[in-house]
PDB file of N, CA and C in Angstrom:
ATOM      1  N   UNK J1441      15.204  -7.423   9.967  1.00 42.00           N
ATOM      2  CA  UNK J1441      16.612  -7.167  10.160  1.00 42.00           C
ATOM      3  C   UNK J1441      17.404  -8.428   9.852  1.00 42.00           C
ATOM      4  N   UNK J1442      18.580  -8.273   9.318  1.00 49.00           N
ATOM      5  CA  UNK J1442      19.397  -9.391   8.874  1.00 49.00           C
ATOM      6  C   UNK J1442      20.220  -9.965  10.015  1.00 49.00           C
ATOM      7  N   UNK J1443      20.243 -11.312  10.150  1.00 54.00           N
ATOM      8  CA  UNK J1443      21.123 -11.914  11.144  1.00 54.00           C
ATOM      9  C   UNK J1443      22.577 -11.740  10.728  1.00 54.00           C
ATOM     10  N   UNK J1444      23.497 -11.996  11.686  1.00 56.00           N
ATOM     11  CA  UNK J1444      24.924 -11.793  11.427  1.00 56.00           C
ATOM     12  C   UNK J1444      25.414 -12.557  10.216  1.00 56.00           C
ATOM     13  N   UNK J1445      24.991 -13.823  10.060  1.00 67.00           N
ATOM     14  CA  UNK J1445      25.433 -14.622   8.918  1.00 67.00           C
ATOM     15  C   UNK J1445      24.990 -13.985   7.610  1.00 67.00           C
ATOM     16  N   UNK J1446      23.828 -13.348   7.629  1.00 85.00           N
ATOM     17  CA  UNK J1446      23.336 -12.679   6.438  1.00 85.00           C
ATOM     18  C   UNK J1446      24.246 -11.498   6.078  1.00 85.00           C
ATOM     19  N   UNK J1447      24.756 -10.819   7.070  1.00 85.00           N
ATOM     20  CA  UNK J1447      25.666  -9.700   6.825  1.00 85.00           C
ATOM     21  C   UNK J1447      26.926 -10.210   6.142  1.00 85.00           C
ATOM     22  N   UNK J1448      27.468 -11.305   6.634  1.00 87.00           N
ATOM     23  CA  UNK J1448      28.665 -11.900   6.031  1.00 87.00           C
ATOM     24  C   UNK J1448      28.371 -12.305   4.593  1.00 87.00           C
ATOM     25  N   UNK J1449      27.234 -12.943   4.375  1.00 92.00           N
ATOM     26  CA  UNK J1449      26.868 -13.379   3.024  1.00 92.00           C
ATOM     27  C   UNK J1449      26.680 -12.185   2.096  1.00 92.00           C
ATOM     28  N   UNK J1450      26.047 -11.152   2.568  1.00 92.00           N
ATOM     29  CA  UNK J1450      25.848  -9.963   1.742  1.00 92.00           C
ATOM     30  C   UNK J1450      27.178  -9.289   1.410  1.00 92.00           C
ATOM     31  N   UNK J1451      28.099  -9.257   2.360  1.00 92.00           N
ATOM     32  CA  UNK J1451      29.443  -8.716   2.079  1.00 92.00           C
ATOM     33  C   UNK J1451      30.101  -9.522   0.962  1.00 92.00           C
ATOM     34  N   UNK J1452      29.981 -10.817   1.028  1.00 93.00           N
ATOM     35  CA  UNK J1452      30.575 -11.669  -0.006  1.00 93.00           C
ATOM     36  C   UNK J1452      29.912 -11.451  -1.371  1.00 93.00           C
ATOM     37  N   UNK J1453      28.603 -11.296  -1.373  1.00 94.00           N
ATOM     38  CA  UNK J1453      27.897 -11.045  -2.631  1.00 94.00           C
ATOM     39  C   UNK J1453      28.322  -9.710  -3.245  1.00 94.00           C
ATOM     40  N   UNK J1454      28.459  -8.693  -2.402  1.00 93.00           N
ATOM     41  CA  UNK J1454      28.903  -7.396  -2.898  1.00 93.00           C
ATOM     42  C   UNK J1454      30.333  -7.507  -3.414  1.00 93.00           C
ATOM     43  N   UNK J1455      31.174  -8.257  -2.704  1.00 92.00           N
ATOM     44  CA  UNK J1455      32.562  -8.466  -3.147  1.00 92.00           C
ATOM     45  C   UNK J1455      32.588  -9.119  -4.526  1.00 92.00           C
ATOM     46  N   UNK J1456      31.723 -10.103  -4.743  1.00 93.00           N
ATOM     47  CA  UNK J1456      31.642 -10.760  -6.059  1.00 93.00           C
ATOM     48  C   UNK J1456      31.185  -9.781  -7.133  1.00 93.00           C
ATOM     49  N   UNK J1457      30.231  -8.931  -6.789  1.00 91.00           N
ATOM     50  CA  UNK J1457      29.756  -7.935  -7.747  1.00 91.00           C
ATOM     51  C   UNK J1457      30.880  -6.957  -8.095  1.00 91.00           C
ATOM     52  N   UNK J1458      31.660  -6.561  -7.108  1.00 89.00           N
ATOM     53  CA  UNK J1458      32.797  -5.675  -7.360  1.00 89.00           C
ATOM     54  C   UNK J1458      33.842  -6.362  -8.227  1.00 89.00           C
ATOM     55  N   UNK J1459      34.034  -7.638  -7.982  1.00 88.00           N
ATOM     56  CA  UNK J1459      34.996  -8.405  -8.780  1.00 88.00           C
ATOM     57  C   UNK J1459      34.574  -8.407 -10.252  1.00 88.00           C
ATOM     58  N   UNK J1460      33.290  -8.622 -10.501  1.00 88.00           N
ATOM     59  CA  UNK J1460      32.788  -8.584 -11.879  1.00 88.00           C
ATOM     60  C   UNK J1460      32.924  -7.187 -12.473  1.00 88.00           C
ATOM     61  N   UNK J1461      32.688  -6.172 -11.659  1.00 84.00           N
ATOM     62  CA  UNK J1461      32.749  -4.787 -12.138  1.00 84.00           C
ATOM     63  C   UNK J1461      34.132  -4.414 -12.635  1.00 84.00           C
ATOM     64  N   UNK J1462      35.155  -4.938 -12.006  1.00 80.00           N
ATOM     65  CA  UNK J1462      36.522  -4.567 -12.394  1.00 80.00           C
ATOM     66  C   UNK J1462      36.852  -5.023 -13.807  1.00 80.00           C
ATOM     67  N   UNK J1463      36.074  -5.943 -14.340  1.00 84.00           N
ATOM     68  CA  UNK J1463      36.330  -6.463 -15.695  1.00 84.00           C
ATOM     69  C   UNK J1463      35.591  -5.678 -16.784  1.00 84.00           C
ATOM     70  N   UNK J1464      34.698  -4.788 -16.388  1.00 80.00           N
ATOM     71  CA  UNK J1464      33.897  -4.029 -17.346  1.00 80.00           C
ATOM     72  C   UNK J1464      34.625  -2.783 -17.830  1.00 80.00           C
ATOM     73  N   UNK J1465      34.159  -2.285 -18.949  1.00 77.00           N
ATOM     74  CA  UNK J1465      34.641  -1.011 -19.476  1.00 77.00           C
ATOM     75  C   UNK J1465      34.185   0.092 -18.513  1.00 77.00           C
ATOM     76  N   UNK J1466      35.002   1.130 -18.306  1.00 72.00           N
ATOM     77  CA  UNK J1466      34.640   2.190 -17.355  1.00 72.00           C
ATOM     78  C   UNK J1466      33.236   2.760 -17.529  1.00 72.00           C
ATOM     79  N   UNK J1467      32.756   2.911 -18.752  1.00 72.00           N
ATOM     80  CA  UNK J1467      31.406   3.461 -18.967  1.00 72.00           C
ATOM     81  C   UNK J1467      30.315   2.515 -18.466  1.00 72.00           C
ATOM     82  N   UNK J1468      30.617   1.229 -18.431  1.00 76.00           N
ATOM     83  CA  UNK J1468      29.627   0.233 -18.009  1.00 76.00           C
ATOM     84  C   UNK J1468      29.627  -0.001 -16.500  1.00 76.00           C
ATOM     85  N   UNK J1469      30.613   0.521 -15.819  1.00 79.00           N
ATOM     86  CA  UNK J1469      30.752   0.281 -14.383  1.00 79.00           C
ATOM     87  C   UNK J1469      29.798   1.156 -13.562  1.00 79.00           C
ATOM     88  N   UNK J1470      29.495   2.334 -14.046  1.00 80.00           N
ATOM     89  CA  UNK J1470      28.767   3.329 -13.261  1.00 80.00           C
ATOM     90  C   UNK J1470      27.471   2.807 -12.637  1.00 80.00           C
ATOM     91  N   UNK J1471      26.620   2.165 -13.419  1.00 81.00           N
ATOM     92  CA  UNK J1471      25.340   1.669 -12.898  1.00 81.00           C
ATOM     93  C   UNK J1471      25.565   0.620 -11.812  1.00 81.00           C
ATOM     94  N   UNK J1472      26.488  -0.271 -12.057  1.00 84.00           N
ATOM     95  CA  UNK J1472      26.758  -1.325 -11.087  1.00 84.00           C
ATOM     96  C   UNK J1472      27.331  -0.744  -9.788  1.00 84.00           C
ATOM     97  N   UNK J1473      28.192   0.252  -9.917  1.00 86.00           N
ATOM     98  CA  UNK J1473      28.780   0.885  -8.740  1.00 86.00           C
ATOM     99  C   UNK J1473      27.707   1.602  -7.928  1.00 86.00           C
ATOM    100  N   UNK J1474      26.752   2.218  -8.593  1.00 87.00           N
ATOM    101  CA  UNK J1474      25.637   2.859  -7.882  1.00 87.00           C
ATOM    102  C   UNK J1474      24.885   1.832  -7.036  1.00 87.00           C
ATOM    103  N   UNK J1475      24.626   0.663  -7.606  1.00 90.00           N
ATOM    104  CA  UNK J1475      23.933  -0.400  -6.871  1.00 90.00           C
ATOM    105  C   UNK J1475      24.752  -0.869  -5.682  1.00 90.00           C
ATOM    106  N   UNK J1476      26.047  -1.046  -5.885  1.00 91.00           N
ATOM    107  CA  UNK J1476      26.938  -1.481  -4.803  1.00 91.00           C
ATOM    108  C   UNK J1476      26.939  -0.451  -3.677  1.00 91.00           C
ATOM    109  N   UNK J1477      27.029   0.797  -4.048  1.00 92.00           N
ATOM    110  CA  UNK J1477      27.049   1.864  -3.039  1.00 92.00           C
ATOM    111  C   UNK J1477      25.770   1.856  -2.201  1.00 92.00           C
ATOM    112  N   UNK J1478      24.631   1.745  -2.856  1.00 94.00           N
ATOM    113  CA  UNK J1478      23.356   1.708  -2.124  1.00 94.00           C
ATOM    114  C   UNK J1478      23.286   0.492  -1.195  1.00 94.00           C
ATOM    115  N   UNK J1479      23.731  -0.653  -1.661  1.00 94.00           N
ATOM    116  CA  UNK J1479      23.698  -1.863  -0.834  1.00 94.00           C
ATOM    117  C   UNK J1479      24.642  -1.738   0.366  1.00 94.00           C
ATOM    118  N   UNK J1480      25.798  -1.143   0.166  1.00 94.00           N
ATOM    119  CA  UNK J1480      26.731  -0.943   1.285  1.00 94.00           C
ATOM    120  C   UNK J1480      26.144  -0.007   2.336  1.00 94.00           C
ATOM    121  N   UNK J1481      25.447   1.044   1.889  1.00 95.00           N
ATOM    122  CA  UNK J1481      24.817   1.970   2.829  1.00 95.00           C
ATOM    123  C   UNK J1481      23.718   1.248   3.609  1.00 95.00           C
ATOM    124  N   UNK J1482      22.899   0.453   2.926  1.00 94.00           N
ATOM    125  CA  UNK J1482      21.847  -0.317   3.613  1.00 94.00           C
ATOM    126  C   UNK J1482      22.464  -1.275   4.626  1.00 94.00           C
ATOM    127  N   UNK J1483      23.506  -1.957   4.216  1.00 92.00           N
ATOM    128  CA  UNK J1483      24.170  -2.923   5.079  1.00 92.00           C
ATOM    129  C   UNK J1483      24.754  -2.238   6.307  1.00 92.00           C
ATOM    130  N   UNK J1484      25.407  -1.121   6.090  1.00 92.00           N
ATOM    131  CA  UNK J1484      25.982  -0.357   7.204  1.00 92.00           C
ATOM    132  C   UNK J1484      24.900   0.073   8.186  1.00 92.00           C
ATOM    133  N   UNK J1485      23.812   0.614   7.667  1.00 91.00           N
ATOM    134  CA  UNK J1485      22.728   1.082   8.523  1.00 91.00           C
ATOM    135  C   UNK J1485      22.095  -0.065   9.301  1.00 91.00           C
ATOM    136  N   UNK J1486      21.897  -1.204   8.656  1.00 88.00           N
ATOM    137  CA  UNK J1486      21.324  -2.364   9.332  1.00 88.00           C
ATOM    138  C   UNK J1486      22.241  -2.868  10.436  1.00 88.00           C
ATOM    139  N   UNK J1487      23.532  -2.853  10.195  1.00 84.00           N
ATOM    140  CA  UNK J1487      24.487  -3.302  11.207  1.00 84.00           C
ATOM    141  C   UNK J1487      24.458  -2.380  12.419  1.00 84.00           C
ATOM    142  N   UNK J1488      24.371  -1.088  12.188  1.00 83.00           N
ATOM    143  CA  UNK J1488      24.287  -0.127  13.297  1.00 83.00           C
ATOM    144  C   UNK J1488      23.025  -0.382  14.116  1.00 83.00           C
ATOM    145  N   UNK J1489      21.898  -0.553  13.445  1.00 83.00           N
ATOM    146  CA  UNK J1489      20.631  -0.810  14.140  1.00 83.00           C
ATOM    147  C   UNK J1489      20.704  -2.120  14.913  1.00 83.00           C
ATOM    148  N   UNK J1490      21.246  -3.149  14.294  1.00 78.00           N
ATOM    149  CA  UNK J1490      21.358  -4.451  14.939  1.00 78.00           C
ATOM    150  C   UNK J1490      22.196  -4.357  16.213  1.00 78.00           C
ATOM    151  N   UNK J1491      23.295  -3.658  16.155  1.00 72.00           N
ATOM    152  CA  UNK J1491      24.162  -3.531  17.316  1.00 72.00           C
ATOM    153  C   UNK J1491      23.492  -2.727  18.424  1.00 72.00           C
ATOM    154  N   UNK J1492      22.761  -1.706  18.066  1.00 71.00           N
ATOM    155  CA  UNK J1492      22.055  -0.902  19.070  1.00 71.00           C
ATOM    156  C   UNK J1492      20.980  -1.717  19.771  1.00 71.00           C
ATOM    157  N   UNK J1493      20.301  -2.567  19.027  1.00 70.00           N
ATOM    158  CA  UNK J1493      19.240  -3.392  19.626  1.00 70.00           C
ATOM    159  C   UNK J1493      19.793  -4.434  20.579  1.00 70.00           C
ATOM    160  N   UNK J1494      21.043  -4.776  20.400  1.00 67.00           N
ATOM    161  CA  UNK J1494      21.672  -5.739  21.299  1.00 67.00           C
ATOM    162  C   UNK J1494      22.045  -5.089  22.626  1.00 67.00           C
ATOM    163  N   UNK J1495      21.801  -3.801  22.741  1.00 65.00           N
ATOM    164  CA  UNK J1495      22.009  -3.108  23.998  1.00 65.00           C
ATOM    165  C   UNK J1495      23.433  -2.656  24.243  1.00 65.00           C
ATOM    166  N   UNK J1496      24.232  -2.623  23.238  1.00 56.00           N
ATOM    167  CA  UNK J1496      25.610  -2.153  23.387  1.00 56.00           C
ATOM    168  C   UNK J1496      25.570  -0.643  23.601  1.00 56.00           C
ATOM    169  N   UNK J1497      26.025  -0.160  24.767  1.00 51.00           N
ATOM    170  CA  UNK J1497      25.943   1.273  25.042  1.00 51.00           C
ATOM    171  C   UNK J1497      26.773   2.133  24.091  1.00 51.00           C
ATOM    172  N   UNK J1498      27.818   1.587  23.543  1.00 50.00           N
ATOM    173  CA  UNK J1498      28.649   2.336  22.606  1.00 50.00           C
ATOM    174  C   UNK J1498      28.014   2.331  21.226  1.00 50.00           C
ATOM    175  N   UNK J1499      27.155   1.379  20.981  1.00 49.00           N
ATOM    176  CA  UNK J1499      26.477   1.312  19.692  1.00 49.00           C
ATOM    177  C   UNK J1499      26.842   0.087  18.897  1.00 49.00           C
ATOM    178  N   UNK J1500      28.022  -0.477  19.137  1.00 53.00           N
ATOM    179  CA  UNK J1500      28.431  -1.672  18.413  1.00 53.00           C
ATOM    180  C   UNK J1500      29.372  -2.516  19.260  1.00 53.00           C
ATOM    181  N   UNK J1501      29.267  -3.838  19.116  1.00 66.00           N
ATOM    182  CA  UNK J1501      30.178  -4.756  19.790  1.00 66.00           C
ATOM    183  C   UNK J1501      31.540  -4.683  19.112  1.00 66.00           C
ATOM    184  N   UNK J1502      32.527  -5.356  19.689  1.00 73.00           N
ATOM    185  CA  UNK J1502      33.862  -5.344  19.089  1.00 73.00           C
ATOM    186  C   UNK J1502      33.842  -5.920  17.679  1.00 73.00           C
ATOM    187  N   UNK J1503      33.187  -7.075  17.504  1.00 73.00           N
ATOM    188  CA  UNK J1503      33.097  -7.678  16.165  1.00 73.00           C
ATOM    189  C   UNK J1503      32.255  -6.807  15.238  1.00 73.00           C
ATOM    190  N   UNK J1504      31.185  -6.260  15.784  1.00 74.00           N
ATOM    191  CA  UNK J1504      30.345  -5.362  14.993  1.00 74.00           C
ATOM    192  C   UNK J1504      31.120  -4.130  14.569  1.00 74.00           C
ATOM    193  N   UNK J1505      31.944  -3.611  15.473  1.00 76.00           N
ATOM    194  CA  UNK J1505      32.767  -2.441  15.154  1.00 76.00           C
ATOM    195  C   UNK J1505      33.735  -2.769  14.023  1.00 76.00           C
ATOM    196  N   UNK J1506      34.320  -3.970  14.066  1.00 83.00           N
ATOM    197  CA  UNK J1506      35.241  -4.383  13.011  1.00 83.00           C
ATOM    198  C   UNK J1506      34.515  -4.472  11.675  1.00 83.00           C
ATOM    199  N   UNK J1507      33.363  -5.125  11.661  1.00 86.00           N
ATOM    200  CA  UNK J1507      32.578  -5.234  10.416  1.00 86.00           C
ATOM    201  C   UNK J1507      32.141  -3.863   9.925  1.00 86.00           C
ATOM    202  N   UNK J1508      31.693  -3.038  10.843  1.00 87.00           N
ATOM    203  CA  UNK J1508      31.258  -1.698  10.475  1.00 87.00           C
ATOM    204  C   UNK J1508      32.422  -0.914   9.864  1.00 87.00           C
ATOM    205  N   UNK J1509      33.588  -1.048  10.455  1.00 88.00           N
ATOM    206  CA  UNK J1509      34.773  -0.383   9.909  1.00 88.00           C
ATOM    207  C   UNK J1509      35.110  -0.878   8.517  1.00 88.00           C
ATOM    208  N   UNK J1510      35.014  -2.190   8.314  1.00 91.00           N
ATOM    209  CA  UNK J1510      35.308  -2.761   6.996  1.00 91.00           C
ATOM    210  C   UNK J1510      34.308  -2.276   5.953  1.00 91.00           C
ATOM    211  N   UNK J1511      33.052  -2.244   6.326  1.00 92.00           N
ATOM    212  CA  UNK J1511      32.018  -1.783   5.400  1.00 92.00           C
ATOM    213  C   UNK J1511      32.234  -0.302   5.074  1.00 92.00           C
ATOM    214  N   UNK J1512      32.591   0.495   6.068  1.00 92.00           N
ATOM    215  CA  UNK J1512      32.853   1.912   5.823  1.00 92.00           C
ATOM    216  C   UNK J1512      34.068   2.125   4.926  1.00 92.00           C
ATOM    217  N   UNK J1513      35.111   1.308   5.107  1.00 91.00           N
ATOM    218  CA  UNK J1513      36.285   1.398   4.234  1.00 91.00           C
ATOM    219  C   UNK J1513      35.882   1.073   2.799  1.00 91.00           C
ATOM    220  N   UNK J1514      35.141  -0.024   2.631  1.00 92.00           N
ATOM    221  CA  UNK J1514      34.702  -0.423   1.293  1.00 92.00           C
ATOM    222  C   UNK J1514      33.834   0.669   0.668  1.00 92.00           C
ATOM    223  N   UNK J1515      32.934   1.241   1.456  1.00 92.00           N
ATOM    224  CA  UNK J1515      32.065   2.304   0.953  1.00 92.00           C
ATOM    225  C   UNK J1515      32.887   3.518   0.514  1.00 92.00           C
ATOM    226  N   UNK J1516      33.869   3.884   1.294  1.00 90.00           N
ATOM    227  CA  UNK J1516      34.735   5.021   0.926  1.00 90.00           C
ATOM    228  C   UNK J1516      35.472   4.746  -0.378  1.00 90.00           C
ATOM    229  N   UNK J1517      35.955   3.529  -0.545  1.00 87.00           N
ATOM    230  CA  UNK J1517      36.659   3.177  -1.778  1.00 87.00           C
ATOM    231  C   UNK J1517      35.725   3.211  -2.981  1.00 87.00           C
ATOM    232  N   UNK J1518      34.508   2.732  -2.804  1.00 87.00           N
ATOM    233  CA  UNK J1518      33.534   2.735  -3.898  1.00 87.00           C
ATOM    234  C   UNK J1518      33.160   4.166  -4.267  1.00 87.00           C
ATOM    235  N   UNK J1519      32.957   5.010  -3.276  1.00 86.00           N
ATOM    236  CA  UNK J1519      32.623   6.413  -3.546  1.00 86.00           C
ATOM    237  C   UNK J1519      33.784   7.091  -4.268  1.00 86.00           C
ATOM    238  N   UNK J1520      35.006   6.737  -3.920  1.00 81.00           N
ATOM    239  CA  UNK J1520      36.186   7.307  -4.591  1.00 81.00           C
ATOM    240  C   UNK J1520      36.181   6.971  -6.078  1.00 81.00           C
ATOM    241  N   UNK J1521      35.643   5.814  -6.421  1.00 77.00           N
ATOM    242  CA  UNK J1521      35.565   5.412  -7.827  1.00 77.00           C
ATOM    243  C   UNK J1521      34.530   6.255  -8.562  1.00 77.00           C
ATOM    244  N   UNK J1522      33.466   6.608  -7.873  1.00 67.00           N
ATOM    245  CA  UNK J1522      32.418   7.412  -8.512  1.00 67.00           C
ATOM    246  C   UNK J1522      32.868   8.828  -8.820  1.00 67.00           C
ATOM    247  N   UNK J1523      33.786   9.326  -8.051  1.00 65.00           N
ATOM    248  CA  UNK J1523      34.261  10.698  -8.246  1.00 65.00           C
ATOM    249  C   UNK J1523      35.770  10.694  -8.487  1.00 65.00           C
ATOM    250  N   UNK J1524      36.187  10.073  -9.582  1.00 58.00           N
ATOM    251  CA  UNK J1524      37.624   9.977  -9.845  1.00 58.00           C
ATOM    252  C   UNK J1524      38.206  11.310 -10.308  1.00 58.00           C
ATOM    253  N   UNK J1525      39.475  11.456 -10.012  1.00 52.00           N
ATOM    254  CA  UNK J1525      40.167  12.653 -10.465  1.00 52.00           C
ATOM    255  C   UNK J1525      40.438  12.544 -11.955  1.00 52.00           C
ATOM    256  N   UNK J1526      40.791  11.359 -12.410  1.00 55.00           N
ATOM    257  CA  UNK J1526      41.107  11.187 -13.837  1.00 55.00           C
ATOM    258  C   UNK J1526      40.208  10.155 -14.497  1.00 55.00           C
ATOM    259  N   UNK J1527      40.255   8.925 -14.052  1.00 58.00           N
ATOM    260  CA  UNK J1527      39.453   7.865 -14.664  1.00 58.00           C
ATOM    261  C   UNK J1527      39.081   6.837 -13.605  1.00 58.00           C
ATOM    262  N   UNK J1528      38.293   5.841 -14.011  1.00 59.00           N
ATOM    263  CA  UNK J1528      37.874   4.796 -13.088  1.00 59.00           C
ATOM    264  C   UNK J1528      39.114   4.152 -12.477  1.00 59.00           C
ATOM    265  N   UNK J1529      39.117   4.048 -11.178  1.00 69.00           N
ATOM    266  CA  UNK J1529      40.253   3.487 -10.467  1.00 69.00           C
ATOM    267  C   UNK J1529      39.922   2.048 -10.066  1.00 69.00           C
ATOM    268  N   UNK J1530      40.305   1.132 -10.911  1.00 74.00           N
ATOM    269  CA  UNK J1530      40.002  -0.278 -10.661  1.00 74.00           C
ATOM    270  C   UNK J1530      40.621  -0.781  -9.365  1.00 74.00           C
ATOM    271  N   UNK J1531      41.756  -0.229  -8.990  1.00 81.00           N
ATOM    272  CA  UNK J1531      42.386  -0.692  -7.754  1.00 81.00           C
ATOM    273  C   UNK J1531      41.514  -0.399  -6.540  1.00 81.00           C
ATOM    274  N   UNK J1532      40.769   0.705  -6.561  1.00 80.00           N
ATOM    275  CA  UNK J1532      39.863   1.004  -5.456  1.00 80.00           C
ATOM    276  C   UNK J1532      38.756  -0.042  -5.377  1.00 80.00           C
ATOM    277  N   UNK J1533      38.240  -0.468  -6.529  1.00 82.00           N
ATOM    278  CA  UNK J1533      37.222  -1.530  -6.537  1.00 82.00           C
ATOM    279  C   UNK J1533      37.799  -2.832  -6.016  1.00 82.00           C
ATOM    280  N   UNK J1534      39.016  -3.132  -6.427  1.00 85.00           N
ATOM    281  CA  UNK J1534      39.665  -4.366  -5.971  1.00 85.00           C
ATOM    282  C   UNK J1534      39.925  -4.320  -4.463  1.00 85.00           C
ATOM    283  N   UNK J1535      40.328  -3.172  -3.946  1.00 86.00           N
ATOM    284  CA  UNK J1535      40.550  -3.041  -2.508  1.00 86.00           C
ATOM    285  C   UNK J1535      39.246  -3.179  -1.740  1.00 86.00           C
ATOM    286  N   UNK J1536      38.171  -2.574  -2.243  1.00 87.00           N
ATOM    287  CA  UNK J1536      36.861  -2.691  -1.601  1.00 87.00           C
ATOM    288  C   UNK J1536      36.418  -4.144  -1.586  1.00 87.00           C
ATOM    289  N   UNK J1537      36.608  -4.836  -2.700  1.00 88.00           N
ATOM    290  CA  UNK J1537      36.262  -6.257  -2.782  1.00 88.00           C
ATOM    291  C   UNK J1537      37.018  -7.065  -1.733  1.00 88.00           C
ATOM    292  N   UNK J1538      38.330  -6.823  -1.614  1.00 89.00           N
ATOM    293  CA  UNK J1538      39.148  -7.563  -0.650  1.00 89.00           C
ATOM    294  C   UNK J1538      38.729  -7.298   0.789  1.00 89.00           C
ATOM    295  N   UNK J1539      38.374  -6.059   1.092  1.00 87.00           N
ATOM    296  CA  UNK J1539      37.919  -5.725   2.437  1.00 87.00           C
ATOM    297  C   UNK J1539      36.628  -6.476   2.759  1.00 87.00           C
ATOM    298  N   UNK J1540      35.697  -6.509   1.814  1.00 88.00           N
ATOM    299  CA  UNK J1540      34.414  -7.173   2.051  1.00 88.00           C
ATOM    300  C   UNK J1540      34.552  -8.683   2.149  1.00 88.00           C
ATOM    301  N   UNK J1541      35.521  -9.254   1.454  1.00 87.00           N
ATOM    302  CA  UNK J1541      35.735 -10.695   1.568  1.00 87.00           C
ATOM    303  C   UNK J1541      36.172 -11.088   2.975  1.00 87.00           C
ATOM    304  N   UNK J1542      36.757 -10.157   3.703  1.00 82.00           N
ATOM    305  CA  UNK J1542      37.225 -10.427   5.065  1.00 82.00           C
ATOM    306  C   UNK J1542      36.260  -9.949   6.133  1.00 82.00           C
ATOM    307  N   UNK J1543      35.089  -9.544   5.728  1.00 80.00           N
ATOM    308  CA  UNK J1543      34.093  -8.997   6.642  1.00 80.00           C
ATOM    309  C   UNK J1543      33.546 -10.061   7.578  1.00 80.00           C
TER     310      UNK J1543
END
């Protein structure tokens, strides 16, 4: 299981990957977005497990809840990019990146 600092570092790494993705052609973004989505899901699940092991009866501490919320927001934005109504929405990637930078 990842320590808290590792969670912060992983959020930053994902944010950097999203930043790079926004510069690619829409057809080239798909594979990278799939990887980001999988990593966000792993990170979210690990954070939930970590908080539960700390004995928090609600499931997450206040700081953990904040991080979990940020990761869920970023995940929702990334998923929105995968299923666009018209075309790749770079602003959603940029918003996800910004959320993760503050994780």
